[in-house]
C-alpha cells in the first residue's frame, strides 16, 4: 500500500509501451505544479519507461509500488 495521496489517477492497465508513457505525459500536463499523479500499469516495460520519463522531464518519481501484477507509480509534477 502506498504512503502517497494522489491528486489524479491514470489507469493504463492492459496498454503496452509506449501508451502508458504517452498517457502519463498527457495526464501530467493537466496537473498543477506539486500535484501527484498515480499511474497504474500492467506493462512490465513501464518499470523502466516511467522512471526514464521522469528523468527526461524533471518530474519527481515519489514512489513505486508493485502488487498483484500491477505497477503503480506516483509522480510529482515539477
PDB file of C-alpha atoms in Angstrom:
ATOM      1  CA  UNK A   1       0.000   0.000   0.000  1.00  0.00           C
ATOM      2  CA  UNK A   2       1.378   3.384  -0.968  1.00  0.00           C
ATOM      3  CA  UNK A   3       2.016   6.150   1.517  1.00  0.00           C
ATOM      4  CA  UNK A   4       1.332   8.850  -1.072  1.00  0.00           C
ATOM      5  CA  UNK A   5      -2.025  10.502  -1.773  1.00  0.00           C
ATOM      6  CA  UNK A   6      -2.604  11.159  -5.456  1.00  0.00           C
ATOM      7  CA  UNK A   7      -4.412  14.171  -6.887  1.00  0.00           C
ATOM      8  CA  UNK A   8      -5.282  12.233 -10.039  1.00  0.00           C
ATOM      9  CA  UNK A   9      -5.213   8.560 -11.047  1.00  0.00           C
ATOM     10  CA  UNK A  10      -4.396   7.266 -14.504  1.00  0.00           C
ATOM     11  CA  UNK A  11      -5.112   3.575 -15.122  1.00  0.00           C
ATOM     12  CA  UNK A  12      -3.212   2.260 -18.151  1.00  0.00           C
ATOM     13  CA  UNK A  13      -3.817  -1.421 -17.352  1.00  0.00           C
ATOM     14  CA  UNK A  14      -3.777  -3.578 -20.468  1.00  0.00           C
ATOM     15  CA  UNK A  15      -1.878  -0.997 -22.519  1.00  0.00           C
ATOM     16  CA  UNK A  16       1.618  -1.691 -23.773  1.00  0.00           C
ATOM     17  CA  UNK A  17       4.601   0.525 -24.457  1.00  0.00           C
ATOM     18  CA  UNK A  18       4.615   3.342 -25.440  1.00  0.00           C
ATOM     19  CA  UNK A  19       0.972   4.058 -24.490  1.00  0.00           C
ATOM     20  CA  UNK A  20       1.437   4.195 -20.675  1.00  0.00           C
ATOM     21  CA  UNK A  21       4.140   6.865 -21.060  1.00  0.00           C
ATOM     22  CA  UNK A  22       2.201   8.838 -23.680  1.00  0.00           C
ATOM     23  CA  UNK A  23      -0.911   8.864 -21.499  1.00  0.00           C
ATOM     24  CA  UNK A  24       1.189   9.777 -18.444  1.00  0.00           C
ATOM     25  CA  UNK A  25       2.662  12.737 -20.332  1.00  0.00           C
ATOM     26  CA  UNK A  26      -0.824  13.958 -21.295  1.00  0.00           C
ATOM     27  CA  UNK A  27      -2.275  13.460 -17.792  1.00  0.00           C
ATOM     28  CA  UNK A  28       0.574  15.248 -16.000  1.00  0.00           C
ATOM     29  CA  UNK A  29       0.096  18.301 -18.225  1.00  0.00           C
ATOM     30  CA  UNK A  30      -3.377  18.714 -16.666  1.00  0.00           C
ATOM     31  CA  UNK A  31      -1.976  18.944 -13.122  1.00  0.00           C
ATOM     32  CA  UNK A  32      -0.652  21.953 -11.222  1.00  0.00           C
ATOM     33  CA  UNK A  33       2.980  22.030 -10.119  1.00  0.00           C
ATOM     34  CA  UNK A  34       3.450  19.927  -6.961  1.00  0.00           C
ATOM     35  CA  UNK A  35       0.381  17.767  -7.556  1.00  0.00           C
ATOM     36  CA  UNK A  36       0.753  13.982  -7.693  1.00  0.00           C
ATOM     37  CA  UNK A  37      -0.290  11.669 -10.489  1.00  0.00           C
ATOM     38  CA  UNK A  38      -0.843   7.990  -9.721  1.00  0.00           C
ATOM     39  CA  UNK A  39      -0.164   5.800 -12.751  1.00  0.00           C
ATOM     40  CA  UNK A  40      -1.315   2.163 -12.740  1.00  0.00           C
ATOM     41  CA  UNK A  41       0.229  -0.087 -15.378  1.00  0.00           C
ATOM     42  CA  UNK A  42       0.348  -3.791 -16.176  1.00  0.00           C
ATOM     43  CA  UNK A  43       3.142  -3.383 -18.754  1.00  0.00           C
ATOM     44  CA  UNK A  44       6.463  -4.684 -17.326  1.00  0.00           C
ATOM     45  CA  UNK A  45       8.229  -2.228 -19.635  1.00  0.00           C
ATOM     46  CA  UNK A  46       6.789   0.648 -17.634  1.00  0.00           C
ATOM     47  CA  UNK A  47       9.175  -0.257 -14.779  1.00  0.00           C
ATOM     48  CA  UNK A  48      11.924   1.251 -16.926  1.00  0.00           C
ATOM     49  CA  UNK A  49       9.849   3.632 -19.056  1.00  0.00           C
ATOM     50  CA  UNK A  50       8.161   5.666 -16.306  1.00  0.00           C
ATOM     51  CA  UNK A  51      11.394   6.410 -14.357  1.00  0.00           C
ATOM     52  CA  UNK A  52      13.089   7.305 -17.679  1.00  0.00           C
ATOM     53  CA  UNK A  53      10.179   9.639 -18.491  1.00  0.00           C
ATOM     54  CA  UNK A  54      10.584  11.322 -15.084  1.00  0.00           C
ATOM     55  CA  UNK A  55      14.335  11.738 -15.562  1.00  0.00           C
ATOM     56  CA  UNK A  56      13.796  13.203 -19.013  1.00  0.00           C
ATOM     57  CA  UNK A  57      11.053  15.643 -17.997  1.00  0.00           C
ATOM     58  CA  UNK A  58      12.191  16.635 -14.497  1.00  0.00           C
ATOM     59  CA  UNK A  59       9.091  15.343 -12.709  1.00  0.00           C
ATOM     60  CA  UNK A  60       9.781  13.530  -9.439  1.00  0.00           C
ATOM     61  CA  UNK A  61       9.065   9.811  -9.127  1.00  0.00           C
ATOM     62  CA  UNK A  62       7.963   9.826  -5.485  1.00  0.00           C
ATOM     63  CA  UNK A  63       7.145   6.153  -5.041  1.00  0.00           C
ATOM     64  CA  UNK A  64       6.789   2.912  -6.992  1.00  0.00           C
ATOM     65  CA  UNK A  65       4.610   0.045  -5.771  1.00  0.00           C
ATOM     66  CA  UNK A  66       4.418  -3.411  -7.310  1.00  0.00           C
ATOM     67  CA  UNK A  67       1.429  -5.519  -6.333  1.00  0.00           C
ATOM     68  CA  UNK A  68      -0.656  -8.233  -7.957  1.00  0.00           C
ATOM     69  CA  UNK A  69       0.877  -7.855 -11.401  1.00  0.00           C
ATOM     70  CA  UNK A  70       0.369  -4.104 -11.385  1.00  0.00           C
ATOM     71  CA  UNK A  71       2.997  -1.395 -11.264  1.00  0.00           C
ATOM     72  CA  UNK A  72       1.881   1.777  -9.527  1.00  0.00           C
ATOM     73  CA  UNK A  73       3.881   4.965  -9.880  1.00  0.00           C
ATOM     74  CA  UNK A  74       3.461   8.239  -8.001  1.00  0.00           C
ATOM     75  CA  UNK A  75       4.808  11.178  -9.942  1.00  0.00           C
ATOM     76  CA  UNK A  76       5.012  14.709  -8.571  1.00  0.00           C
ATOM     77  CA  UNK A  77       4.715  17.380 -11.248  1.00  0.00           C
ATOM     78  CA  UNK A  78       7.657  19.757 -11.271  1.00  0.00           C
TER      79      UNK A  78
END
